[in-house]
XYZ file of C-alpha atoms in Angstrom:
443
model
C 64.305 19.443 -2.128
C 64.694 21.567 -5.277
C 68.464 20.904 -5.394
C 67.855 17.235 -4.820
C 65.559 16.976 -7.876
C 68.157 18.998 -9.893
C 71.222 17.019 -8.907
C 69.681 13.517 -8.538
C 69.201 13.036 -12.425
C 72.595 14.451 -13.097
C 74.243 11.872 -10.684
C 72.312 9.154 -12.225
C 73.695 10.417 -15.591
C 77.095 10.423 -14.270
C 76.789 6.760 -12.975
C 75.448 5.542 -16.284
C 78.141 7.364 -18.074
C 80.837 5.754 -15.939
C 79.449 2.387 -16.814
C 79.564 3.164 -20.510
C 83.053 4.477 -20.125
C 84.260 1.337 -18.378
C 82.701 -0.936 -20.884
C 84.309 1.074 -23.740
C 87.779 0.965 -22.101
C 87.341 -2.695 -21.606
C 87.033 -3.143 -25.341
C 83.248 -3.192 -25.133
C 80.853 -1.225 -27.343
C 78.238 1.129 -25.778
C 75.004 -0.376 -27.060
C 71.614 1.341 -27.523
C 70.464 0.059 -24.288
C 72.490 2.550 -22.466
C 70.991 5.471 -24.320
C 67.403 5.497 -22.878
C 68.883 5.951 -19.491
C 70.188 9.353 -20.450
C 66.857 10.497 -22.177
C 64.877 9.296 -19.065
C 67.176 11.461 -16.807
C 66.723 14.522 -18.993
C 62.918 14.043 -19.008
C 62.955 13.841 -15.313
C 65.131 17.073 -15.043
C 62.547 18.896 -17.332
C 59.446 17.593 -15.473
C 61.100 18.758 -12.165
C 61.516 22.240 -13.468
C 58.041 22.326 -14.942
C 56.391 21.210 -11.523
C 58.437 23.922 -9.755
C 57.313 26.698 -12.128
C 53.757 25.592 -11.790
C 54.099 25.707 -8.003
C 55.681 29.243 -8.116
C 52.986 30.516 -10.399
C 50.311 29.264 -8.026
C 52.122 30.806 -5.076
C 52.218 34.161 -6.898
C 48.429 33.882 -7.634
C 47.713 33.347 -3.884
C 49.940 36.244 -2.847
C 48.273 38.874 -5.229
C 44.893 37.620 -5.185
C 42.547 40.447 -4.411
C 40.322 38.711 -1.871
C 39.370 39.868 1.543
C 40.958 37.948 4.456
C 38.953 35.562 6.440
C 39.072 37.818 9.537
C 37.918 40.979 7.661
C 35.116 41.657 10.174
C 36.645 44.145 12.483
C 35.382 46.003 15.565
C 34.055 49.520 15.106
C 37.211 51.065 16.796
C 39.579 49.407 14.154
C 41.066 51.543 11.461
C 40.264 50.930 7.823
C 42.323 51.993 4.829
C 40.599 53.169 1.589
C 42.694 53.710 -1.402
C 41.171 55.914 -4.110
C 43.237 56.051 -7.341
C 46.455 55.750 -5.357
C 45.666 58.106 -2.518
C 45.040 56.515 0.885
C 42.399 57.621 3.357
C 42.260 56.265 6.851
C 39.132 56.229 9.095
C 37.389 53.804 11.434
C 34.661 51.200 10.805
C 32.427 52.996 13.223
C 32.546 56.109 10.993
C 31.470 54.057 7.915
C 28.928 51.856 9.729
C 26.874 54.947 10.733
C 25.289 54.642 7.146
C 24.739 51.046 6.446
C 22.722 51.690 3.192
C 25.746 52.980 1.455
C 28.630 51.132 -0.333
C 31.267 51.776 2.345
C 28.875 51.295 5.228
C 27.658 47.885 4.070
C 30.185 45.087 4.874
C 28.831 42.933 1.943
C 28.890 45.744 -0.603
C 32.481 46.870 0.264
C 33.787 43.285 0.372
C 34.603 42.804 -3.373
C 36.680 45.972 -3.346
C 39.209 44.720 -0.767
C 42.793 44.150 -2.071
C 45.057 41.798 0.038
C 47.977 43.183 -1.889
C 47.255 46.722 -0.764
C 45.599 45.593 2.435
C 42.969 48.303 1.759
C 39.720 48.852 -0.098
C 40.675 49.987 -3.659
C 38.405 52.246 -5.772
C 39.302 53.562 -9.197
C 37.230 56.622 -8.728
C 37.559 60.522 -8.859
C 39.967 61.288 -5.976
C 39.045 64.982 -5.345
C 35.317 63.992 -4.828
C 36.238 61.495 -2.084
C 37.286 64.250 0.199
C 33.588 65.357 0.155
C 32.386 61.751 0.338
C 34.486 60.968 3.491
C 33.299 64.288 4.879
C 29.706 63.046 4.760
C 30.522 59.898 6.665
C 32.359 61.904 9.340
C 29.866 64.785 9.835
C 26.604 63.776 8.061
C 26.815 67.023 6.025
C 27.561 67.364 2.407
C 30.465 69.768 1.372
C 30.753 69.561 -2.440
C 34.314 69.785 -3.776
C 35.316 73.362 -4.821
C 36.754 72.820 -8.358
C 34.773 69.779 -9.603
C 31.860 69.704 -12.050
C 28.569 69.065 -10.137
C 27.710 66.057 -12.457
C 30.893 64.281 -11.610
C 30.203 64.867 -7.938
C 26.603 63.485 -8.465
C 27.908 60.427 -10.101
C 30.430 59.713 -7.326
C 27.612 60.176 -4.704
C 25.463 57.702 -6.722
C 28.307 55.197 -6.838
C 28.956 55.185 -3.082
C 25.386 55.128 -2.320
C 25.037 58.577 -0.673
C 22.051 59.373 -2.811
C 20.382 56.231 -1.705
C 20.962 57.179 1.887
C 19.428 60.465 1.262
C 16.349 58.833 -0.406
C 15.985 56.446 2.599
C 15.923 59.339 5.055
C 13.367 61.296 3.008
C 11.192 58.278 2.131
C 8.870 58.066 5.104
C 6.835 61.128 5.353
C 3.749 60.272 7.322
C 1.537 63.348 7.388
C 0.775 66.587 5.641
C 2.746 68.788 8.022
C 5.962 66.834 7.514
C 5.372 66.886 3.691
C 5.091 70.721 3.778
C 8.278 70.978 5.919
C 10.058 68.634 3.443
C 8.990 70.829 0.578
C 10.078 74.004 2.288
C 13.463 72.529 3.060
C 13.801 71.273 -0.543
C 12.965 74.803 -1.717
C 15.541 76.442 0.581
C 18.181 73.988 -0.636
C 17.350 74.810 -4.419
C 17.520 78.575 -3.700
C 20.756 78.256 -1.660
C 22.322 76.217 -4.643
C 20.998 78.937 -7.065
C 22.901 81.624 -5.027
C 26.051 79.600 -4.410
C 26.767 77.762 -7.666
C 26.394 79.676 -10.926
C 26.789 76.215 -12.763
C 23.539 74.913 -11.380
C 21.362 76.578 -14.031
C 21.216 79.261 -16.570
C 19.305 81.681 -14.311
C 21.887 81.126 -11.721
C 24.664 82.093 -14.096
C 22.651 85.166 -15.108
C 22.155 86.216 -11.394
C 25.918 85.887 -10.674
C 26.771 87.794 -13.875
C 24.393 90.583 -12.742
C 26.140 90.589 -9.243
C 29.440 90.972 -10.906
C 28.100 93.843 -13.158
C 26.822 95.716 -10.007
C 30.053 95.261 -8.187
C 31.936 96.893 -11.092
C 29.573 99.789 -11.247
C 29.846 100.313 -7.398
C 33.617 100.273 -7.550
C 33.587 102.706 -10.517
C 31.303 105.140 -8.434
C 33.820 104.765 -5.627
C 36.771 105.772 -7.758
C 35.083 108.497 -9.809
C 33.734 110.103 -6.443
C 37.281 110.801 -5.361
C 37.976 112.987 -8.476
C 37.678 116.660 -7.613
C 35.672 117.390 -10.766
C 33.100 114.924 -9.960
C 32.761 114.927 -6.218
C 30.155 117.622 -6.168
C 27.839 115.329 -8.337
C 27.981 112.725 -5.662
C 27.756 114.918 -2.558
C 25.627 117.868 -3.314
C 21.858 117.532 -4.095
C 21.994 120.702 -6.122
C 24.330 119.125 -8.683
C 22.940 118.287 -12.073
C 23.446 114.472 -12.057
C 23.169 114.110 -8.219
C 19.717 112.271 -8.231
C 20.540 110.044 -11.223
C 23.645 108.844 -9.542
C 21.942 108.431 -6.257
C 19.111 106.398 -7.876
C 21.688 104.079 -9.543
C 23.344 103.711 -6.281
C 19.994 102.851 -4.562
C 19.431 100.225 -7.389
C 22.803 98.627 -6.580
C 22.430 98.618 -2.884
C 19.019 97.215 -3.275
C 20.232 94.285 -5.176
C 23.231 93.682 -2.698
C 20.600 93.860 0.207
C 18.145 91.433 -1.384
C 20.930 88.959 -2.223
C 22.161 89.142 1.336
C 18.763 88.591 2.906
C 17.915 85.617 0.621
C 21.267 84.080 1.520
C 20.631 84.522 5.214
C 17.149 82.978 4.972
C 18.324 79.932 2.845
C 21.462 79.180 4.680
C 21.395 75.592 6.015
C 22.687 76.774 9.515
C 22.065 80.360 10.540
C 25.002 80.299 12.973
C 27.410 78.934 10.210
C 26.161 81.895 8.028
C 27.984 84.480 10.141
C 31.201 82.358 10.288
C 31.466 82.588 6.463
C 34.018 85.276 5.534
C 32.163 86.429 2.314
C 28.931 86.942 4.254
C 30.716 89.184 6.735
C 32.102 91.125 3.725
C 28.549 91.513 2.367
C 27.218 93.057 5.349
C 30.245 95.435 5.675
C 29.877 96.542 2.110
C 26.131 97.302 2.528
C 26.225 98.955 6.039
C 27.680 102.458 4.947
C 24.705 103.056 2.656
C 22.149 102.575 5.408
C 24.127 104.386 7.972
C 24.365 107.384 5.592
C 20.561 107.350 5.024
C 19.884 107.268 8.830
C 22.329 110.134 9.434
C 21.290 112.435 6.678
C 17.816 111.302 5.272
C 17.018 110.203 1.958
C 16.495 113.726 0.625
C 19.818 114.823 1.639
C 21.599 112.323 -0.514
C 22.031 109.120 1.367
C 25.245 107.477 1.748
C 27.450 110.073 0.140
C 25.787 113.402 0.374
C 25.677 116.335 2.708
C 28.595 118.479 3.845
C 27.664 117.678 7.412
C 28.580 114.170 7.107
C 32.278 115.176 6.841
C 32.053 115.981 10.634
C 30.877 112.555 11.704
C 33.788 110.182 12.275
C 31.506 107.162 12.183
C 30.407 108.122 8.623
C 34.091 108.503 7.655
C 34.849 105.033 8.885
C 31.743 103.638 7.080
C 33.017 104.964 3.983
C 36.169 103.161 4.277
C 34.135 99.959 4.322
C 32.892 100.599 0.975
C 36.417 99.321 -0.328
C 35.542 95.794 0.695
C 33.110 95.609 -2.020
C 35.969 94.710 -4.376
C 36.505 91.544 -2.355
C 33.054 90.314 -3.547
C 34.782 89.341 -6.719
C 36.486 86.481 -4.908
C 33.141 84.786 -4.413
C 32.776 84.358 -8.168
C 36.337 83.231 -9.073
C 37.228 79.673 -8.160
C 41.039 80.353 -8.818
C 40.937 83.104 -6.260
C 39.169 80.774 -3.706
C 41.803 78.194 -4.245
C 44.462 80.874 -3.731
C 42.916 81.995 -0.407
C 42.608 78.281 0.685
C 46.362 77.656 -0.135
C 47.317 80.804 1.757
C 45.171 79.655 4.847
C 46.997 76.249 4.707
C 50.429 78.053 4.937
C 49.393 80.283 7.844
C 51.960 78.739 10.227
C 54.765 79.612 7.749
C 53.225 83.133 7.340
C 53.215 83.633 11.165
C 56.837 82.466 11.258
C 57.649 85.117 8.512
C 56.004 87.923 10.476
C 57.711 86.846 13.761
C 61.173 86.840 12.027
C 60.407 90.272 10.484
C 59.377 91.761 13.808
C 62.532 90.532 15.603
C 64.758 91.671 12.673
C 63.158 95.190 12.392
C 63.237 95.873 16.203
C 66.843 94.581 16.623
C 68.444 96.406 13.687
C 66.225 99.533 14.007
C 67.468 99.970 17.584
C 71.081 99.543 16.582
C 70.787 101.997 13.883
C 69.170 104.560 16.086
C 72.046 104.488 18.516
C 74.601 104.740 15.720
C 72.909 107.652 13.816
C 71.120 109.515 16.665
C 74.002 111.905 17.351
C 74.831 112.909 13.897
C 71.597 112.438 11.836
C 68.267 114.051 12.679
C 66.280 111.722 10.501
C 67.042 108.925 13.074
C 65.698 110.615 16.163
C 63.579 107.715 17.341
C 63.545 103.980 17.202
C 60.197 104.019 15.481
C 61.721 106.013 12.370
C 64.750 103.655 12.488
C 62.441 100.729 12.287
C 60.626 102.286 9.286
C 64.089 102.672 7.597
C 64.890 98.986 8.211
C 61.564 97.763 6.740
C 62.031 100.029 3.619
C 65.679 98.652 3.227
C 65.245 94.949 3.646
C 62.199 94.972 1.256
C 64.578 96.689 -1.203
C 62.028 99.552 -1.675
C 64.445 102.236 -0.778
C 62.317 105.466 -0.766
C 65.458 107.645 -0.016
C 63.626 109.740 2.609
C 66.050 108.353 5.228
C 69.591 107.143 4.886
C 72.661 106.875 7.191
C 75.139 109.564 6.960
C 78.044 108.333 9.273
C 80.675 105.791 8.179
C 79.504 103.220 10.747
C 75.854 103.764 9.723
C 76.644 103.172 6.005
C 78.459 99.921 6.766
C 75.767 98.723 9.113
C 73.148 99.735 6.450
C 74.910 97.468 3.806
C 74.966 94.625 6.454
C 71.209 95.097 7.063
C 70.298 94.977 3.497
C 72.445 91.933 2.679
C 71.258 89.964 5.727
C 67.682 91.135 5.390
C 67.483 89.592 1.861
C 68.702 86.211 3.192
C 66.557 86.436 6.403
C 63.356 86.907 4.366
C 64.190 84.294 1.710
C 64.502 81.425 4.184
C 60.714 81.281 5.285
C 59.587 82.427 1.915
C 61.034 79.342 0.233
C 58.885 77.211 2.550
C 55.678 79.343 2.021
C 55.944 79.205 -1.855
C 56.690 75.456 -1.837
C 53.633 74.690 0.343
C 51.590 77.114 -1.572
C 52.343 75.457 -4.820
C 51.558 71.992 -3.497
C 48.216 72.978 -2.144
C 47.335 75.112 -5.281
C 48.110 72.062 -7.613
C 46.200 69.547 -5.376
C 43.090 71.778 -5.382
C 43.374 72.261 -9.223
C 43.054 68.493 -9.697
């Protein structure tokens, strides 16, 4: 139809032109009555183009119009796509409909945000916060994002109606007993936030700073105690500064114990408390002090005193656990927490690396043992040969063991070269995934 409109006026012009040409060739003159025919044909051609352009523009508007389709009402089992600043999240309508007082849970409230072009609900909002928003719909529990300002997260909760949902749940309190329980729960949440988030208030920041200060003092004591000149000050109650150092150690351990007990009492779910890695580190860092007190008595110096403690294996083991106090720093550093999460997400690649290393070490350690066992006393067992392989492929090269035969030297060069390539293959995958996760969490 488009070609017909385009060619039709041109055919008409050609017919009229042939008439004019015939009249001219016959000696006639082309009069003015022939000219309007040409202009009429040109006007018809321009009008046809204009009508087609208007129709295409209207068609474009219909295609990209952001309006929800007529059959947007879907069953609870249907999938729904939510686009937040270019990142798509897929869930089910049943998950959203569990909270009808929220933006995503109400069909009428979420309808204006549907984009037919994207075939999804589009929100130009803070993307990292939406992970926590969707987690609330899925589990009913709040999990604030790790590296996001609490004020930003609070605004996102208010936009999606999560704060209204919380208010609706806590609105009806019928008697004094429920009111008292609600106040206790609210107080526990406040104390939990105080201990977990140093940005919640200035006292919380001071408390976390005090915790870091005591951790540093505790680690300094651990290091200084190992020096021969200061060991007696920590272990003998006859030393000049023993009771001063012991008193400082009691204050530090008392602070750690108080912090641990308050965390335990205010944790939302006591079972989940013991699943938290840092809570387990806390109990391991506190335990040696009290085990020492029970074994020797307060007057004998507590955790670190008394020569008799050297004969107790259990106390020796407990002293080792004092080293874990340094990991308490991780709780106060968001960058370190992000690194731990990135490493956790790359655990499959790390397992692959360990498996490849195990196969490589056992295989080439056994071969080196059979090559050097007759002429080199250093390689008198497969275990020692495996130690040599590990030192070699990691390019450490202590020099305590080395092959002496010609075959052993050639094989050692082969192990060194192949080991570098062997470790580089999975390491590239680990670094790439780690970088991706780290940059995503930093957003």
